[in-house]
Amino acid sequence: MNDTPKIAAIITPDSRANISRGTIDSIIVQSLKPRRLIVVYDKSQAETIVAWQDRIKVAMPTSQLQCIEHNPDATFVAARNDGLNHVCDCRYIHFVNSDIRLPEDFYEKATRDLMKRTDCVVAMPTRLKLMEAKEREIDLGNFIKNPWLWLMRSKLEIASAMLLCRDAVDEAGKFNPTLVLGSDIDFLARIANQGAGCCIADCVASHIPSQSKADLLSQFPDHHRRWALIYENVLDTYGARHRIARKTYRSILAEAWYRAGRRLLNRERVEEARDCFMRSLSWRLINPSFKYLIRLSRLRKEMHSSENCSIDDK
């Protein structure tokens, strides 16, 4: 049985020479160790891929290597979708590519595909650039105007806000070890395996202090609360409060904690749900959490009364 994390690394075609060689180098140096390494290439890169297959197998013996020949006349959208179609059961998908050109409907397609899986994390080494996106099922027009606001307001199951947004490979195709490090990837992979939700945003995991990572895992063993706390910490660290209106910022965080509380309450984890609702109220006083706190307070009183009655009977 393969014990490697459920990570799929996808390398897609690029117009620059030997870019696949550079991105493969970056995976090896980062110690990404994906369960599946999917290389989507065109005929012009065939010799490069064949030459590097042996090195990949030696460096990553536990990874399932899959090379997909792609029609060079087709679009980048088709190439990336080819990769997505072969991720199998991998829940953490990492696009390894230094190409900053993002096809207009790629984000929509990837998001729609990934929403079919309820526990998935998407990381990309480059910031999302949607210059010609059209508004369809997902309102990408607002994403272009204000990515932060769109991501936080969207109805997707976004439970955190992280993304490896810096290039792991420079323009010359060389790996830059000072940028994206394996520790970021490992941390996000652990969160992906323990949490539920789709994590798509533009923060870097290293913005969270290393000691905080351990604290999150120990103090918040339940992933719903941990997701909400990471969400809050990253927003604060990355300066989101300076990018959007204060009222909107508070409403978004209140909603994140409220969602976590509802999920915990559905699992009958009353005390943890109460903590989430209280945190939600700390960000916005008027929200549905208040109603649930009143309900939980009444439930607690009823339980306390029943306990007293049982003691008196004895």
JSON list of N, CA and C in Angstrom, two decimals, residues 230-291:
[
{"chain": "A", "resi": 230, "resn": "ILE", "atom": "N", "xyz": [-6.96, 29.29, 11.32]},
{"chain": "A", "resi": 230, "resn": "ILE", "atom": "CA", "xyz": [-5.94, 29.56, 10.30]},
{"chain": "A", "resi": 230, "resn": "ILE", "atom": "C", "xyz": [-6.43, 30.66, 9.37]},
{"chain": "A", "resi": 231, "resn": "TYR", "atom": "N", "xyz": [-7.68, 30.57, 9.00]},
{"chain": "A", "resi": 231, "resn": "TYR", "atom": "CA", "xyz": [-8.29, 31.58, 8.13]},
{"chain": "A", "resi": 231, "resn": "TYR", "atom": "C", "xyz": [-8.12, 32.96, 8.75]},
{"chain": "A", "resi": 232, "resn": "GLU", "atom": "N", "xyz": [-8.46, 33.06, 10.03]},
{"chain": "A", "resi": 232, "resn": "GLU", "atom": "CA", "xyz": [-8.38, 34.35, 10.72]},
{"chain": "A", "resi": 232, "resn": "GLU", "atom": "C", "xyz": [-6.93, 34.83, 10.81]},
{"chain": "A", "resi": 233, "resn": "ASN", "atom": "N", "xyz": [-6.03, 33.93, 11.17]},
{"chain": "A", "resi": 233, "resn": "ASN", "atom": "CA", "xyz": [-4.62, 34.30, 11.33]},
{"chain": "A", "resi": 233, "resn": "ASN", "atom": "C", "xyz": [-4.00, 34.76, 10.02]},
{"chain": "A", "resi": 234, "resn": "VAL", "atom": "N", "xyz": [-4.31, 34.05, 8.95]},
{"chain": "A", "resi": 234, "resn": "VAL", "atom": "CA", "xyz": [-3.72, 34.38, 7.66]},
{"chain": "A", "resi": 234, "resn": "VAL", "atom": "C", "xyz": [-4.25, 35.70, 7.15]},
{"chain": "A", "resi": 235, "resn": "LEU", "atom": "N", "xyz": [-5.55, 35.92, 7.31]},
{"chain": "A", "resi": 235, "resn": "LEU", "atom": "CA", "xyz": [-6.12, 37.20, 6.89]},
{"chain": "A", "resi": 235, "resn": "LEU", "atom": "C", "xyz": [-5.45, 38.35, 7.61]},
{"chain": "A", "resi": 236, "resn": "ASP", "atom": "N", "xyz": [-5.24, 38.16, 8.89]},
{"chain": "A", "resi": 236, "resn": "ASP", "atom": "CA", "xyz": [-4.63, 39.22, 9.70]},
{"chain": "A", "resi": 236, "resn": "ASP", "atom": "C", "xyz": [-3.17, 39.42, 9.30]},
{"chain": "A", "resi": 237, "resn": "THR", "atom": "N", "xyz": [-2.45, 38.31, 9.12]},
{"chain": "A", "resi": 237, "resn": "THR", "atom": "CA", "xyz": [-1.03, 38.40, 8.79]},
{"chain": "A", "resi": 237, "resn": "THR", "atom": "C", "xyz": [-0.80, 39.00, 7.42]},
{"chain": "A", "resi": 238, "resn": "TYR", "atom": "N", "xyz": [-1.66, 38.63, 6.47]},
{"chain": "A", "resi": 238, "resn": "TYR", "atom": "CA", "xyz": [-1.45, 39.04, 5.09]},
{"chain": "A", "resi": 238, "resn": "TYR", "atom": "C", "xyz": [-2.00, 40.43, 4.80]},
{"chain": "A", "resi": 239, "resn": "GLY", "atom": "N", "xyz": [-2.61, 41.07, 5.78]},
{"chain": "A", "resi": 239, "resn": "GLY", "atom": "CA", "xyz": [-3.05, 42.44, 5.61]},
{"chain": "A", "resi": 239, "resn": "GLY", "atom": "C", "xyz": [-4.36, 42.62, 4.89]},
{"chain": "A", "resi": 240, "resn": "ALA", "atom": "N", "xyz": [-5.24, 41.61, 4.99]},
{"chain": "A", "resi": 240, "resn": "ALA", "atom": "CA", "xyz": [-6.52, 41.72, 4.29]},
{"chain": "A", "resi": 240, "resn": "ALA", "atom": "C", "xyz": [-7.37, 42.86, 4.85]},
{"chain": "A", "resi": 241, "resn": "ARG", "atom": "N", "xyz": [-7.23, 43.13, 6.13]},
{"chain": "A", "resi": 241, "resn": "ARG", "atom": "CA", "xyz": [-8.06, 44.17, 6.75]},
{"chain": "A", "resi": 241, "resn": "ARG", "atom": "C", "xyz": [-7.76, 45.55, 6.17]},
{"chain": "A", "resi": 242, "resn": "HIS", "atom": "N", "xyz": [-6.58, 45.70, 5.55]},
{"chain": "A", "resi": 242, "resn": "HIS", "atom": "CA", "xyz": [-6.24, 46.99, 4.94]},
{"chain": "A", "resi": 242, "resn": "HIS", "atom": "C", "xyz": [-6.69, 47.06, 3.48]},
{"chain": "A", "resi": 243, "resn": "ARG", "atom": "N", "xyz": [-7.17, 45.94, 2.94]},
{"chain": "A", "resi": 243, "resn": "ARG", "atom": "CA", "xyz": [-7.54, 45.90, 1.53]},
{"chain": "A", "resi": 243, "resn": "ARG", "atom": "C", "xyz": [-9.05, 46.05, 1.33]},
{"chain": "A", "resi": 244, "resn": "ILE", "atom": "N", "xyz": [-9.82, 45.70, 2.33]},
{"chain": "A", "resi": 244, "resn": "ILE", "atom": "CA", "xyz": [-11.27, 45.75, 2.18]},
{"chain": "A", "resi": 244, "resn": "ILE", "atom": "C", "xyz": [-11.87, 46.53, 3.34]},
{"chain": "A", "resi": 245, "resn": "ALA", "atom": "N", "xyz": [-13.14, 46.88, 3.20]},
{"chain": "A", "resi": 245, "resn": "ALA", "atom": "CA", "xyz": [-13.83, 47.65, 4.23]},
{"chain": "A", "resi": 245, "resn": "ALA", "atom": "C", "xyz": [-13.86, 46.88, 5.54]},
{"chain": "A", "resi": 246, "resn": "ARG", "atom": "N", "xyz": [-13.73, 47.60, 6.65]},
{"chain": "A", "resi": 246, "resn": "ARG", "atom": "CA", "xyz": [-13.70, 46.98, 7.97]},
{"chain": "A", "resi": 246, "resn": "ARG", "atom": "C", "xyz": [-14.96, 46.15, 8.23]},
{"chain": "A", "resi": 247, "resn": "LYS", "atom": "N", "xyz": [-16.12, 46.69, 7.84]},
{"chain": "A", "resi": 247, "resn": "LYS", "atom": "CA", "xyz": [-17.38, 46.00, 8.06]},
{"chain": "A", "resi": 247, "resn": "LYS", "atom": "C", "xyz": [-17.41, 44.67, 7.30]},
{"chain": "A", "resi": 248, "resn": "THR", "atom": "N", "xyz": [-16.94, 44.70, 6.07]},
{"chain": "A", "resi": 248, "resn": "THR", "atom": "CA", "xyz": [-16.90, 43.48, 5.25]},
{"chain": "A", "resi": 248, "resn": "THR", "atom": "C", "xyz": [-15.93, 42.46, 5.84]},
{"chain": "A", "resi": 249, "resn": "TYR", "atom": "N", "xyz": [-14.79, 42.93, 6.26]},
{"chain": "A", "resi": 249, "resn": "TYR", "atom": "CA", "xyz": [-13.76, 42.06, 6.86]},
{"chain": "A", "resi": 249, "resn": "TYR", "atom": "C", "xyz": [-14.31, 41.33, 8.08]},
{"chain": "A", "resi": 250, "resn": "ARG", "atom": "N", "xyz": [-14.99, 42.05, 8.96]},
{"chain": "A", "resi": 250, "resn": "ARG", "atom": "CA", "xyz": [-15.54, 41.45, 10.17]},
{"chain": "A", "resi": 250, "resn": "ARG", "atom": "C", "xyz": [-16.66, 40.46, 9.83]},
{"chain": "A", "resi": 251, "resn": "SER", "atom": "N", "xyz": [-17.47, 40.81, 8.84]},
{"chain": "A", "resi": 251, "resn": "SER", "atom": "CA", "xyz": [-18.57, 39.92, 8.45]},
{"chain": "A", "resi": 251, "resn": "SER", "atom": "C", "xyz": [-18.04, 38.59, 7.92]},
{"chain": "A", "resi": 252, "resn": "ILE", "atom": "N", "xyz": [-16.96, 38.66, 7.16]},
{"chain": "A", "resi": 252, "resn": "ILE", "atom": "CA", "xyz": [-16.39, 37.45, 6.58]},
{"chain": "A", "resi": 252, "resn": "ILE", "atom": "C", "xyz": [-15.86, 36.52, 7.66]},
{"chain": "A", "resi": 253, "resn": "LEU", "atom": "N", "xyz": [-15.15, 37.07, 8.64]},
{"chain": "A", "resi": 253, "resn": "LEU", "atom": "CA", "xyz": [-14.63, 36.24, 9.72]},
{"chain": "A", "resi": 253, "resn": "LEU", "atom": "C", "xyz": [-15.75, 35.70, 10.60]},
{"chain": "A", "resi": 254, "resn": "ALA", "atom": "N", "xyz": [-16.77, 36.51, 10.82]},
{"chain": "A", "resi": 254, "resn": "ALA", "atom": "CA", "xyz": [-17.92, 36.03, 11.60]},
{"chain": "A", "resi": 254, "resn": "ALA", "atom": "C", "xyz": [-18.57, 34.84, 10.90]},
{"chain": "A", "resi": 255, "resn": "GLU", "atom": "N", "xyz": [-18.66, 34.90, 9.59]},
{"chain": "A", "resi": 255, "resn": "GLU", "atom": "CA", "xyz": [-19.26, 33.81, 8.82]},
{"chain": "A", "resi": 255, "resn": "GLU", "atom": "C", "xyz": [-18.40, 32.55, 8.89]},
{"chain": "A", "resi": 256, "resn": "ALA", "atom": "N", "xyz": [-17.07, 32.71, 8.85]},
{"chain": "A", "resi": 256, "resn": "ALA", "atom": "CA", "xyz": [-16.18, 31.55, 8.91]},
{"chain": "A", "resi": 256, "resn": "ALA", "atom": "C", "xyz": [-16.35, 30.79, 10.22]},
{"chain": "A", "resi": 257, "resn": "TRP", "atom": "N", "xyz": [-16.39, 31.52, 11.33]},
{"chain": "A", "resi": 257, "resn": "TRP", "atom": "CA", "xyz": [-16.56, 30.88, 12.63]},
{"chain": "A", "resi": 257, "resn": "TRP", "atom": "C", "xyz": [-17.97, 30.30, 12.79]},
{"chain": "A", "resi": 258, "resn": "TYR", "atom": "N", "xyz": [-18.96, 30.99, 12.23]},
{"chain": "A", "resi": 258, "resn": "TYR", "atom": "CA", "xyz": [-20.34, 30.50, 12.30]},
{"chain": "A", "resi": 258, "resn": "TYR", "atom": "C", "xyz": [-20.47, 29.15, 11.58]},
{"chain": "A", "resi": 259, "resn": "ARG", "atom": "N", "xyz": [-19.86, 29.05, 10.39]},
{"chain": "A", "resi": 259, "resn": "ARG", "atom": "CA", "xyz": [-19.91, 27.79, 9.65]},
{"chain": "A", "resi": 259, "resn": "ARG", "atom": "C", "xyz": [-19.26, 26.67, 10.44]},
{"chain": "A", "resi": 260, "resn": "ALA", "atom": "N", "xyz": [-18.12, 26.98, 11.07]},
{"chain": "A", "resi": 260, "resn": "ALA", "atom": "CA", "xyz": [-17.44, 25.95, 11.87]},
{"chain": "A", "resi": 260, "resn": "ALA", "atom": "C", "xyz": [-18.33, 25.51, 13.03]},
{"chain": "A", "resi": 261, "resn": "GLY", "atom": "N", "xyz": [-19.01, 26.47, 13.67]},
{"chain": "A", "resi": 261, "resn": "GLY", "atom": "CA", "xyz": [-19.90, 26.14, 14.78]},
{"chain": "A", "resi": 261, "resn": "GLY", "atom": "C", "xyz": [-21.05, 25.25, 14.35]},
{"chain": "A", "resi": 262, "resn": "ARG", "atom": "N", "xyz": [-21.64, 25.55, 13.20]},
{"chain": "A", "resi": 262, "resn": "ARG", "atom": "CA", "xyz": [-22.75, 24.74, 12.70]},
{"chain": "A", "resi": 262, "resn": "ARG", "atom": "C", "xyz": [-22.30, 23.30, 12.45]},
{"chain": "A", "resi": 263, "resn": "ARG", "atom": "N", "xyz": [-21.14, 23.14, 11.86]},
{"chain": "A", "resi": 263, "resn": "ARG", "atom": "CA", "xyz": [-20.65, 21.79, 11.56]},
{"chain": "A", "resi": 263, "resn": "ARG", "atom": "C", "xyz": [-20.43, 20.99, 12.85]},
{"chain": "A", "resi": 264, "resn": "LEU", "atom": "N", "xyz": [-19.86, 21.66, 13.85]},
{"chain": "A", "resi": 264, "resn": "LEU", "atom": "CA", "xyz": [-19.61, 20.98, 15.12]},
{"chain": "A", "resi": 264, "resn": "LEU", "atom": "C", "xyz": [-20.91, 20.66, 15.84]},
{"chain": "A", "resi": 265, "resn": "LEU", "atom": "N", "xyz": [-21.86, 21.56, 15.76]},
{"chain": "A", "resi": 265, "resn": "LEU", "atom": "CA", "xyz": [-23.15, 21.32, 16.41]},
{"chain": "A", "resi": 265, "resn": "LEU", "atom": "C", "xyz": [-23.87, 20.14, 15.77]},
{"chain": "A", "resi": 266, "resn": "ASN", "atom": "N", "xyz": [-23.75, 20.01, 14.47]},
{"chain": "A", "resi": 266, "resn": "ASN", "atom": "CA", "xyz": [-24.34, 18.87, 13.78]},
{"chain": "A", "resi": 266, "resn": "ASN", "atom": "C", "xyz": [-23.73, 17.56, 14.23]},
{"chain": "A", "resi": 267, "resn": "ARG", "atom": "N", "xyz": [-22.50, 17.64, 14.73]},
{"chain": "A", "resi": 267, "resn": "ARG", "atom": "CA", "xyz": [-21.83, 16.44, 15.24]},
{"chain": "A", "resi": 267, "resn": "ARG", "atom": "C", "xyz": [-22.02, 16.29, 16.75]},
{"chain": "A", "resi": 268, "resn": "GLU", "atom": "N", "xyz": [-22.88, 17.15, 17.32]},
{"chain": "A", "resi": 268, "resn": "GLU", "atom": "CA", "xyz": [-23.19, 17.13, 18.75]},
{"chain": "A", "resi": 268, "resn": "GLU", "atom": "C", "xyz": [-21.97, 17.41, 19.61]},
{"chain": "A", "resi": 269, "resn": "ARG", "atom": "N", "xyz": [-21.07, 18.22, 19.11]},
{"chain": "A", "resi": 269, "resn": "ARG", "atom": "CA", "xyz": [-19.91, 18.65, 19.89]},
{"chain": "A", "resi": 269, "resn": "ARG", "atom": "C", "xyz": [-20.22, 20.05, 20.40]},
{"chain": "A", "resi": 270, "resn": "VAL", "atom": "N", "xyz": [-21.02, 20.07, 21.45]},
{"chain": "A", "resi": 270, "resn": "VAL", "atom": "CA", "xyz": [-21.67, 21.30, 21.91]},
{"chain": "A", "resi": 270, "resn": "VAL", "atom": "C", "xyz": [-20.69, 22.36, 22.38]},
{"chain": "A", "resi": 271, "resn": "GLU", "atom": "N", "xyz": [-19.74, 21.99, 23.22]},
{"chain": "A", "resi": 271, "resn": "GLU", "atom": "CA", "xyz": [-18.83, 22.98, 23.79]},
{"chain": "A", "resi": 271, "resn": "GLU", "atom": "C", "xyz": [-17.95, 23.61, 22.72]},
{"chain": "A", "resi": 272, "resn": "GLU", "atom": "N", "xyz": [-17.47, 22.80, 21.79]},
{"chain": "A", "resi": 272, "resn": "GLU", "atom": "CA", "xyz": [-16.64, 23.34, 20.72]},
{"chain": "A", "resi": 272, "resn": "GLU", "atom": "C", "xyz": [-17.46, 24.23, 19.79]},
{"chain": "A", "resi": 273, "resn": "ALA", "atom": "N", "xyz": [-18.71, 23.84, 19.56]},
{"chain": "A", "resi": 273, "resn": "ALA", "atom": "CA", "xyz": [-19.60, 24.67, 18.74]},
{"chain": "A", "resi": 273, "resn": "ALA", "atom": "C", "xyz": [-19.84, 26.01, 19.43]},
{"chain": "A", "resi": 274, "resn": "ARG", "atom": "N", "xyz": [-20.05, 25.96, 20.73]},
{"chain": "A", "resi": 274, "resn": "ARG", "atom": "CA", "xyz": [-20.29, 27.20, 21.49]},
{"chain": "A", "resi": 274, "resn": "ARG", "atom": "C", "xyz": [-19.10, 28.15, 21.38]},
{"chain": "A", "resi": 275, "resn": "ASP", "atom": "N", "xyz": [-17.89, 27.59, 21.45]},
{"chain": "A", "resi": 275, "resn": "ASP", "atom": "CA", "xyz": [-16.69, 28.41, 21.32]},
{"chain": "A", "resi": 275, "resn": "ASP", "atom": "C", "xyz": [-16.64, 29.09, 19.95]},
{"chain": "A", "resi": 276, "resn": "CYS", "atom": "N", "xyz": [-17.00, 28.35, 18.90]},
{"chain": "A", "resi": 276, "resn": "CYS", "atom": "CA", "xyz": [-17.00, 28.94, 17.55]},
{"chain": "A", "resi": 276, "resn": "CYS", "atom": "C", "xyz": [-18.03, 30.04, 17.43]},
{"chain": "A", "resi": 277, "resn": "PHE", "atom": "N", "xyz": [-19.21, 29.83, 17.99]},
{"chain": "A", "resi": 277, "resn": "PHE", "atom": "CA", "xyz": [-20.26, 30.85, 17.91]},
{"chain": "A", "resi": 277, "resn": "PHE", "atom": "C", "xyz": [-19.84, 32.11, 18.67]},
{"chain": "A", "resi": 278, "resn": "MET", "atom": "N", "xyz": [-19.17, 31.93, 19.81]},
{"chain": "A", "resi": 278, "resn": "MET", "atom": "CA", "xyz": [-18.69, 33.09, 20.57]},
{"chain": "A", "resi": 278, "resn": "MET", "atom": "C", "xyz": [-17.66, 33.87, 19.77]},
{"chain": "A", "resi": 279, "resn": "ARG", "atom": "N", "xyz": [-16.76, 33.15, 19.10]},
{"chain": "A", "resi": 279, "resn": "ARG", "atom": "CA", "xyz": [-15.76, 33.82, 18.26]},
{"chain": "A", "resi": 279, "resn": "ARG", "atom": "C", "xyz": [-16.43, 34.55, 17.10]},
{"chain": "A", "resi": 280, "resn": "SER", "atom": "N", "xyz": [-17.49, 33.95, 16.58]},
{"chain": "A", "resi": 280, "resn": "SER", "atom": "CA", "xyz": [-18.23, 34.60, 15.50]},
{"chain": "A", "resi": 280, "resn": "SER", "atom": "C", "xyz": [-18.83, 35.92, 15.98]},
{"chain": "A", "resi": 281, "resn": "LEU", "atom": "N", "xyz": [-19.42, 35.90, 17.16]},
{"chain": "A", "resi": 281, "resn": "LEU", "atom": "CA", "xyz": [-20.02, 37.11, 17.72]},
{"chain": "A", "resi": 281, "resn": "LEU", "atom": "C", "xyz": [-18.98, 38.18, 18.01]},
{"chain": "A", "resi": 282, "resn": "SER", "atom": "N", "xyz": [-17.75, 37.75, 18.32]},
{"chain": "A", "resi": 282, "resn": "SER", "atom": "CA", "xyz": [-16.71, 38.74, 18.61]},
{"chain": "A", "resi": 282, "resn": "SER", "atom": "C", "xyz": [-16.36, 39.56, 17.37]},
{"chain": "A", "resi": 283, "resn": "TRP", "atom": "N", "xyz": [-16.67, 39.02, 16.19]},
{"chain": "A", "resi": 283, "resn": "TRP", "atom": "CA", "xyz": [-16.40, 39.75, 14.95]},
{"chain": "A", "resi": 283, "resn": "TRP", "atom": "C", "xyz": [-17.61, 40.52, 14.47]},
{"chain": "A", "resi": 284, "resn": "ARG", "atom": "N", "xyz": [-18.79, 39.99, 14.73]},
{"chain": "A", "resi": 284, "resn": "ARG", "atom": "CA", "xyz": [-20.01, 40.68, 14.31]},
{"chain": "A", "resi": 284, "resn": "ARG", "atom": "C", "xyz": [-21.13, 40.33, 15.28]},
{"chain": "A", "resi": 285, "resn": "LEU", "atom": "N", "xyz": [-21.65, 41.32, 15.97]},
{"chain": "A", "resi": 285, "resn": "LEU", "atom": "CA", "xyz": [-22.61, 41.08, 17.04]},
{"chain": "A", "resi": 285, "resn": "LEU", "atom": "C", "xyz": [-23.94, 40.54, 16.51]},
{"chain": "A", "resi": 286, "resn": "ILE", "atom": "N", "xyz": [-24.38, 41.07, 15.38]},
{"chain": "A", "resi": 286, "resn": "ILE", "atom": "CA", "xyz": [-25.67, 40.63, 14.83]},
{"chain": "A", "resi": 286, "resn": "ILE", "atom": "C", "xyz": [-25.41, 39.58, 13.76]},
{"chain": "A", "resi": 287, "resn": "ASN", "atom": "N", "xyz": [-25.57, 38.32, 14.12]},
{"chain": "A", "resi": 287, "resn": "ASN", "atom": "CA", "xyz": [-25.44, 37.23, 13.16]},
{"chain": "A", "resi": 287, "resn": "ASN", "atom": "C", "xyz": [-26.13, 35.99, 13.73]},
{"chain": "A", "resi": 288, "resn": "PRO", "atom": "N", "xyz": [-26.35, 34.97, 12.92]},
{"chain": "A", "resi": 288, "resn": "PRO", "atom": "CA", "xyz": [-27.12, 33.79, 13.37]},
{"chain": "A", "resi": 288, "resn": "PRO", "atom": "C", "xyz": [-26.51, 33.07, 14.57]},
{"chain": "A", "resi": 289, "resn": "SER", "atom": "N", "xyz": [-25.24, 33.32, 14.87]},
{"chain": "A", "resi": 289, "resn": "SER", "atom": "CA", "xyz": [-24.61, 32.65, 16.01]},
{"chain": "A", "resi": 289, "resn": "SER", "atom": "C", "xyz": [-25.33, 32.96, 17.31]},
{"chain": "A", "resi": 290, "resn": "PHE", "atom": "N", "xyz": [-25.88, 34.16, 17.41]},
{"chain": "A", "resi": 290, "resn": "PHE", "atom": "CA", "xyz": [-26.56, 34.57, 18.64]},
{"chain": "A", "resi": 290, "resn": "PHE", "atom": "C", "xyz": [-27.73, 33.63, 18.93]},
{"chain": "A", "resi": 291, "resn": "LYS", "atom": "N", "xyz": [-28.49, 33.31, 17.89]},
{"chain": "A", "resi": 291, "resn": "LYS", "atom": "CA", "xyz": [-29.63, 32.41, 18.04]},
{"chain": "A", "resi": 291, "resn": "LYS", "atom": "C", "xyz": [-29.18, 31.03, 18.54]}
]
